[in-house]
Coordinates of N, CA and C in Angstrom, one line a residue:
X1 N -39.7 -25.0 -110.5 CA -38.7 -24.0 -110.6 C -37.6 -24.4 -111.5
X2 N -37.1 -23.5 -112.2 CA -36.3 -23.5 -112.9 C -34.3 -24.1 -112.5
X3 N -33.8 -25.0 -112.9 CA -32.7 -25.6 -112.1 C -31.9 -24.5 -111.9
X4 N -30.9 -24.5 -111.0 CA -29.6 -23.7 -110.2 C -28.8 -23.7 -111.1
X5 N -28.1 -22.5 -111.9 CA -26.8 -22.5 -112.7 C -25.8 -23.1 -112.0
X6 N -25.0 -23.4 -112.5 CA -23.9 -24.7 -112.0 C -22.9 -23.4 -111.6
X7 N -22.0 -23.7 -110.5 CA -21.5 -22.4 -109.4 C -20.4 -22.0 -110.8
X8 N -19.8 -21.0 -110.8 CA -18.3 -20.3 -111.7 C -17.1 -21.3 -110.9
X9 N -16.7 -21.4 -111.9 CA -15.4 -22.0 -112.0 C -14.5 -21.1 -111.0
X10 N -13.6 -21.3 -110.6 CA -12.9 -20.6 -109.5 C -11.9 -19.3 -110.0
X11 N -11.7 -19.2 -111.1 CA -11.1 -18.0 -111.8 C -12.3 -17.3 -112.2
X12 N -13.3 -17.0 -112.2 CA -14.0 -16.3 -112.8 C -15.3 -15.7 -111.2
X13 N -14.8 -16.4 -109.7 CA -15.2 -16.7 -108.7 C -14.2 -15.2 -108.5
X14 N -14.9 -14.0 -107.9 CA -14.7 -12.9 -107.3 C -15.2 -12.8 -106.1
X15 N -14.4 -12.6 -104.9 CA -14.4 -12.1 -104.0 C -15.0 -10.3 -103.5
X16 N -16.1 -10.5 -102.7 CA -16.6 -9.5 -102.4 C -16.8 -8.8 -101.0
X17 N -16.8 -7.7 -100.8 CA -17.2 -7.5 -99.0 C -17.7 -6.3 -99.1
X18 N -18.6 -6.0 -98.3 CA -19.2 -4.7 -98.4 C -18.4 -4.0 -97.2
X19 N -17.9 -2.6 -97.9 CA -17.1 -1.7 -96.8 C -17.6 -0.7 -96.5
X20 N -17.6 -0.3 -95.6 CA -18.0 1.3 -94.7 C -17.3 2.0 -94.7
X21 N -16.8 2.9 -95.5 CA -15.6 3.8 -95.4 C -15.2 4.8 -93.7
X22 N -14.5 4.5 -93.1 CA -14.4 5.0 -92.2 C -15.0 6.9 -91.8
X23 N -14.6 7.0 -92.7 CA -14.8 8.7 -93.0 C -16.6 8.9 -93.1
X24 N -17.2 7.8 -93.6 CA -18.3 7.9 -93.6 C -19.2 7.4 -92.3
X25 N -18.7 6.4 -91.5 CA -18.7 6.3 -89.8 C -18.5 7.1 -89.2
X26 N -17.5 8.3 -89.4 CA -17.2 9.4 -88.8 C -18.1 10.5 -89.0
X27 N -18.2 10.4 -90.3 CA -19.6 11.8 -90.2 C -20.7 10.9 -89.8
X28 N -21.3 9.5 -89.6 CA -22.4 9.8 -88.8 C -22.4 10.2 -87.1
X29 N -21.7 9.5 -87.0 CA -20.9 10.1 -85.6 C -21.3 11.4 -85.0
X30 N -20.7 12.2 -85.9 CA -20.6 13.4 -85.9 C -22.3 14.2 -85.9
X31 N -23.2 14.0 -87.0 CA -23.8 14.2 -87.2 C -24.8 13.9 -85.9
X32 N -24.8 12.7 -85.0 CA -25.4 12.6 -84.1 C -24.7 12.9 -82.8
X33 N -23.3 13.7 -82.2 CA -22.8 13.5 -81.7 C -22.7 15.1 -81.5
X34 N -22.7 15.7 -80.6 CA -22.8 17.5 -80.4 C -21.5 17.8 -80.1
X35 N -21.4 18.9 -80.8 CA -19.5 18.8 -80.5 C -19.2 19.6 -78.8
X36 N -20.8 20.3 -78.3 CA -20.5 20.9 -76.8 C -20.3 19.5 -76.3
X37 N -20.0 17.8 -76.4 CA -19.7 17.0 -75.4 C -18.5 16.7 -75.3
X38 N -17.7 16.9 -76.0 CA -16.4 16.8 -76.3 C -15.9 17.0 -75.5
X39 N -15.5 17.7 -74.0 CA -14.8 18.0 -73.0 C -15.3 17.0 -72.2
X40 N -16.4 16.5 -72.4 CA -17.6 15.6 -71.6 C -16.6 14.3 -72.0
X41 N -16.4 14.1 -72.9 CA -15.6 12.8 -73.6 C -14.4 12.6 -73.3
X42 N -14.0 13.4 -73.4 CA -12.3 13.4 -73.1 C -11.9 13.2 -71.6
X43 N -13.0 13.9 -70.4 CA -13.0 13.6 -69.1 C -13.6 12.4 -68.9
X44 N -14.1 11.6 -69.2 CA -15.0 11.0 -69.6 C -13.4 9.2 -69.8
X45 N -13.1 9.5 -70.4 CA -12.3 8.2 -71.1 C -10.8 8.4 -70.5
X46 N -10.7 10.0 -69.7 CA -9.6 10.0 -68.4 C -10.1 9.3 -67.0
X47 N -11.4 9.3 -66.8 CA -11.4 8.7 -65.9 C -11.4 7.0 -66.1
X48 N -12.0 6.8 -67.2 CA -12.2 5.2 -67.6 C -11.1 4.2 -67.4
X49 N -9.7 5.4 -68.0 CA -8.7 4.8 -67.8 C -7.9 5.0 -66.1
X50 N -8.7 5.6 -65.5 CA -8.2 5.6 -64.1 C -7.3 6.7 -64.1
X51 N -7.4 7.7 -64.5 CA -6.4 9.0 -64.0 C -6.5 9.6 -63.2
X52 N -5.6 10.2 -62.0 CA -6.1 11.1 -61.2 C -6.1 12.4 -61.5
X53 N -5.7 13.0 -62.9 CA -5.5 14.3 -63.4 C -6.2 14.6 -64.4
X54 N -6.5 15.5 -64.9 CA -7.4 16.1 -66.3 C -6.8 17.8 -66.2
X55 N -6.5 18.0 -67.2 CA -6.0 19.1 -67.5 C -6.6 19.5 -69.6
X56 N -6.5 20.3 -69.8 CA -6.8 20.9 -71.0 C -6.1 22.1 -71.0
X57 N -5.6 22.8 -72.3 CA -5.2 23.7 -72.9 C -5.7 24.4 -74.1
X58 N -6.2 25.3 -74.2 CA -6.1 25.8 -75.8 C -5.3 26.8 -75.8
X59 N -4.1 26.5 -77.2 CA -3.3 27.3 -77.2 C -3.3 27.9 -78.9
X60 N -2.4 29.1 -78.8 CA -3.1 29.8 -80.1 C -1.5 29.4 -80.7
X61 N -0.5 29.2 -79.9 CA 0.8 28.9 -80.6 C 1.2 28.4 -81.7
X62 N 1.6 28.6 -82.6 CA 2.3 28.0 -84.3 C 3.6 27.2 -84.3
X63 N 3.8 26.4 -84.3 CA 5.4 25.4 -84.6 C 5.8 25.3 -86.4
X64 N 7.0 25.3 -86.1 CA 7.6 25.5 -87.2 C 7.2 23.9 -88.2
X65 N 8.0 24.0 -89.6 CA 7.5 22.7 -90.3 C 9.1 21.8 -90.3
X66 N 10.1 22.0 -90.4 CA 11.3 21.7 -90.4 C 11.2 20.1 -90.5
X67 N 10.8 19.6 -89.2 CA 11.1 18.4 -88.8 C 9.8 17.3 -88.7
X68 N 8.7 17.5 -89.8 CA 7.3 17.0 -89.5 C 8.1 15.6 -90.2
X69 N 6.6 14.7 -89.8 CA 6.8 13.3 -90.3 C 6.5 13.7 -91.9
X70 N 5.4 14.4 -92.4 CA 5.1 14.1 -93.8 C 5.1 15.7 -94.0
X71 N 5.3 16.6 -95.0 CA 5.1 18.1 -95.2 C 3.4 18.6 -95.3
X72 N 2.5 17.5 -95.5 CA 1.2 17.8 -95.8 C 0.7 18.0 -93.9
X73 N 1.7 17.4 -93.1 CA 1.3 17.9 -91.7 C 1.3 19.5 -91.0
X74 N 2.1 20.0 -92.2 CA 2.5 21.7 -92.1 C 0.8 22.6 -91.4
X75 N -0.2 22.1 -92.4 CA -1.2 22.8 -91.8 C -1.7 22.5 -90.7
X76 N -1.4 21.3 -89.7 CA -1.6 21.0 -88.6 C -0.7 22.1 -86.9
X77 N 0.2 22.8 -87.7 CA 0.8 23.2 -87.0 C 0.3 24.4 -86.1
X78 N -0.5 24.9 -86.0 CA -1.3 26.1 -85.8 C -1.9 26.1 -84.1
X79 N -3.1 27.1 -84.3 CA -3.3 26.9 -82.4 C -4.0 24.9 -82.4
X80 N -4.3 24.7 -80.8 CA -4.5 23.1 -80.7 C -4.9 23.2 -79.7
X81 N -6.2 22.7 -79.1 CA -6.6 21.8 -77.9 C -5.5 20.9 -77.4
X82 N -5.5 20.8 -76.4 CA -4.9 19.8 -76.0 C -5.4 19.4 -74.9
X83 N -5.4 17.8 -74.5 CA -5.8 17.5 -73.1 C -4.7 16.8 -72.9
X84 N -4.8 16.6 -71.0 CA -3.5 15.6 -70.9 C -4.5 15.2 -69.7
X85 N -4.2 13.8 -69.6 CA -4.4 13.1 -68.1 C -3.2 12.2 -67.8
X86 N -3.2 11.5 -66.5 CA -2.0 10.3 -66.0 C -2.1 9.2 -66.8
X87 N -2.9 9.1 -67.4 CA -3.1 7.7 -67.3 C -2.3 7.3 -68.8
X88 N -1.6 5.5 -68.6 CA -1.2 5.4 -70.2 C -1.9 4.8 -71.1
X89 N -1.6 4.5 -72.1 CA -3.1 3.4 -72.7 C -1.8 2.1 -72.5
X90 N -2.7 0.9 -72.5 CA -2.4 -0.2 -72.4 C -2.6 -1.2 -73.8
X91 N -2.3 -2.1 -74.4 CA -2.4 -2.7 -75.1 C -3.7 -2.5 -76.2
X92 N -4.8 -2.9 -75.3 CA -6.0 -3.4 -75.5 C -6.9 -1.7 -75.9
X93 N -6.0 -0.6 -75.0 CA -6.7 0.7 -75.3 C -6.3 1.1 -76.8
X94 N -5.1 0.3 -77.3 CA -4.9 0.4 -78.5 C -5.8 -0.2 -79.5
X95 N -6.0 -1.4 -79.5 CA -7.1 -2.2 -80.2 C -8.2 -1.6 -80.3
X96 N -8.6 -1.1 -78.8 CA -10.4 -0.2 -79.2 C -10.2 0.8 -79.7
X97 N -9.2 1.6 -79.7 CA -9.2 3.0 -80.0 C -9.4 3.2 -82.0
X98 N -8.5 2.1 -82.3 CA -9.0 1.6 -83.8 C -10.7 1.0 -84.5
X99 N -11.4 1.2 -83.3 CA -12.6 0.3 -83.5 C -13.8 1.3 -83.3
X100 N -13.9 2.0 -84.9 CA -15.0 3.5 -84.4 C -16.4 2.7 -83.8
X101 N -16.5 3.0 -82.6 CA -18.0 2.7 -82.9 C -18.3 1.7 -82.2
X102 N -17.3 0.6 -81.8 CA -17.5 -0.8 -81.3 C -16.9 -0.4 -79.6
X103 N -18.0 -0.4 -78.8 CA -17.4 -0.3 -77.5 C -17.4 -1.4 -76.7
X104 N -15.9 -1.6 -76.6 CA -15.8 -2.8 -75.7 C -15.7 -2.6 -74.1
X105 N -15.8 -1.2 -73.8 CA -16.3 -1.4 -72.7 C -17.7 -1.9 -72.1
X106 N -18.5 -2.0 -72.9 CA -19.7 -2.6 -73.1 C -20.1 -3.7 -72.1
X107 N -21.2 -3.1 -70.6 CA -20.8 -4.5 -70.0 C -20.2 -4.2 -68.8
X108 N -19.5 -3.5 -68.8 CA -18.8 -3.3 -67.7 C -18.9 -2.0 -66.7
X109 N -19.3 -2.5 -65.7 CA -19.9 -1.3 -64.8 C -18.8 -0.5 -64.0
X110 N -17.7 -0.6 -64.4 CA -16.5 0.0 -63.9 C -16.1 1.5 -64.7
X111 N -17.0 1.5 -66.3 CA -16.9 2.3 -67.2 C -18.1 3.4 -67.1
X112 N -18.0 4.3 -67.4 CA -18.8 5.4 -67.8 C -19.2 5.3 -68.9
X113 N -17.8 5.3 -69.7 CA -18.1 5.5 -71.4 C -18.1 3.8 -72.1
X114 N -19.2 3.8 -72.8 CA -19.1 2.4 -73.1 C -20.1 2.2 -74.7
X115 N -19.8 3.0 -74.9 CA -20.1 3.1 -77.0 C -19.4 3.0 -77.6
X116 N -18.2 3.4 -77.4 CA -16.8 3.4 -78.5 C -16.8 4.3 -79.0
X117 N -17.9 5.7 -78.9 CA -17.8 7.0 -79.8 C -17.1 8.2 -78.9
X118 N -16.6 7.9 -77.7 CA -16.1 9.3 -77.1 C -15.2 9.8 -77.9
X119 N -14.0 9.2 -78.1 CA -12.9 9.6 -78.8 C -13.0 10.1 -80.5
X120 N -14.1 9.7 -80.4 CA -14.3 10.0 -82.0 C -15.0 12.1 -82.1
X121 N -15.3 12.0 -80.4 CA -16.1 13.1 -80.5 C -14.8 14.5 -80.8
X122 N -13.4 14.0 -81.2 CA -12.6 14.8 -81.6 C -12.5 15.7 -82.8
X123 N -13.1 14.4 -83.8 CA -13.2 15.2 -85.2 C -13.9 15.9 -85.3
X124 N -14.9 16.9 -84.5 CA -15.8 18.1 -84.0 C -14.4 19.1 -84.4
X125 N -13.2 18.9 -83.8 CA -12.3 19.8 -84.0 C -11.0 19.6 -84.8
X126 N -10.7 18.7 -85.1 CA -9.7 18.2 -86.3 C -10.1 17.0 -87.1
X127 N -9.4 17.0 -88.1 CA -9.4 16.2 -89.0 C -8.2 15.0 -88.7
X128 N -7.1 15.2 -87.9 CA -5.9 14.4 -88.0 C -5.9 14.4 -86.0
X129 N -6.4 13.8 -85.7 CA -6.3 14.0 -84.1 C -5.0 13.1 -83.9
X130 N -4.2 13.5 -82.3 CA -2.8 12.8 -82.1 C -2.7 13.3 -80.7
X131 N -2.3 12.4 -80.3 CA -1.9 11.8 -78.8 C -0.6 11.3 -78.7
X132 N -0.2 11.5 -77.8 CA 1.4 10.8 -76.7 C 0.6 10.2 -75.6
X133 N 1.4 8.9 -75.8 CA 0.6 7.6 -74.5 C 2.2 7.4 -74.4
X134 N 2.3 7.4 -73.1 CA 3.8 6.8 -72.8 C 5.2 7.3 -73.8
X135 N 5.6 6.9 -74.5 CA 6.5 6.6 -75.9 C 6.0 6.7 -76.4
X136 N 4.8 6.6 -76.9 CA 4.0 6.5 -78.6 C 3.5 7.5 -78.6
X137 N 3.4 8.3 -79.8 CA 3.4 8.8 -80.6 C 2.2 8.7 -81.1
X138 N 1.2 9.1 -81.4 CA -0.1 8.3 -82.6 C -0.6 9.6 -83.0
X139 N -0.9 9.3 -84.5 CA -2.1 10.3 -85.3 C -2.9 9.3 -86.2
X140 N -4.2 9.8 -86.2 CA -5.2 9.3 -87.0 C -5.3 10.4 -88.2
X141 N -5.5 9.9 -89.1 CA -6.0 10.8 -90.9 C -6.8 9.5 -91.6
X142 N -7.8 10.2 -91.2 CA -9.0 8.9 -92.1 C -9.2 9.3 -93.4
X143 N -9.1 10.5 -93.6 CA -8.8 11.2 -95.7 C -7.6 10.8 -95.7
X144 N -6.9 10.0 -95.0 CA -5.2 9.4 -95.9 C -4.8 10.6 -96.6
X145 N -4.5 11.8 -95.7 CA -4.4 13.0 -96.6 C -2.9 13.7 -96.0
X146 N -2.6 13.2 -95.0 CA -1.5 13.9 -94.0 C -0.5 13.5 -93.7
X147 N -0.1 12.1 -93.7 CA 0.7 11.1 -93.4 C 1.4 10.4 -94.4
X148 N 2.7 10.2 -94.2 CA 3.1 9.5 -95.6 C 2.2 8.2 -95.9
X149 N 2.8 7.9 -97.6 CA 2.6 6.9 -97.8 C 0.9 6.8 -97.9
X150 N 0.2 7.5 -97.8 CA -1.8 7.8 -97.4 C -1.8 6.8 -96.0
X151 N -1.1 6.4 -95.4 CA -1.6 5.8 -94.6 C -2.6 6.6 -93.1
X152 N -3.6 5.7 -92.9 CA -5.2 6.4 -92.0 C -4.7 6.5 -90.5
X153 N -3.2 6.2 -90.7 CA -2.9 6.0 -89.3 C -1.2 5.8 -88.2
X154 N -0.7 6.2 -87.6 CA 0.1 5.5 -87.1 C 0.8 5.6 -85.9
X155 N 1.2 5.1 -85.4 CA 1.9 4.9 -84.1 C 3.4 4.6 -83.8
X156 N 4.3 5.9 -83.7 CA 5.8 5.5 -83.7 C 6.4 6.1 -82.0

């Protein structure tokens, strides 16, 4: 066999990683994921977290744009699902909820839901999904399309 080229010099040495665009994790998701389980999901990850309550709303009501975090949220403003349960997220419900796909409840027989896809079964109905846990505040925008700055995400 023919000898090994001698490695690149370290300036000429590029750094590589192969990425998955999130948006494209989302549509397979989606694509395997029926949007009738969605109420299934949402009850589903109220109980995981120990709630004693489950409530849902669909409302057809409009809010004004005056006081949004970014103006591109304006079309967000319109009718909305909403669910509420008791329960708050905790640290760690923070970490998974960033992790399409990776269930860390995995394992654990205290859990129902243990894929990591329930919460994802939202983008069936929005594109920019958002929650109140305690104080916080959170919206996801994985087209970096809604939120200042493009950012896919945030928590205030």
């Amino acid at each position: 066999p023919p000898p090994s080229p001698p490695p690149s010099p370290p300036s000429q040495r590029r750094t590589l990683q192969q990425v998955n665009p999130i948006t494209a994790r989302l549509r397979d998701i989606l694509r395997n994921y029926s949007s009738a389980q969605l109420l299934n999901e949402m009850l589903q990850n109220a109980d995981d977290a120990g709630s004693s309550e489950f409530k849902v709303l669909l409302s057809a009501r409009t809010f004004g744009t005056a006081s949004l975090l970014s103006p591109a949220l304006a079309d967000m403003q319109g009718a909305a699902l909403y669910q509420f349960d008791d329960a708050q997220f905790r640290p760690d419900d923070y970490e998974s909820i960033q992790r399409v796909g990776d269930g860390t409840k995995l394992g654990d027989p205290t859990k129902t839901g243990q894929f990591g896809l329930g919460f994802n079964s939202v983008y069936h109905v929005t594109d920019t999904p958002m929650f109140v846990s305690g104080r916080d505040f959170v919206v996801f925008d994985p087209h970096e399309a809604h939120l200042p700055d493009g950012l896919p995400g945030l928590c205030e």
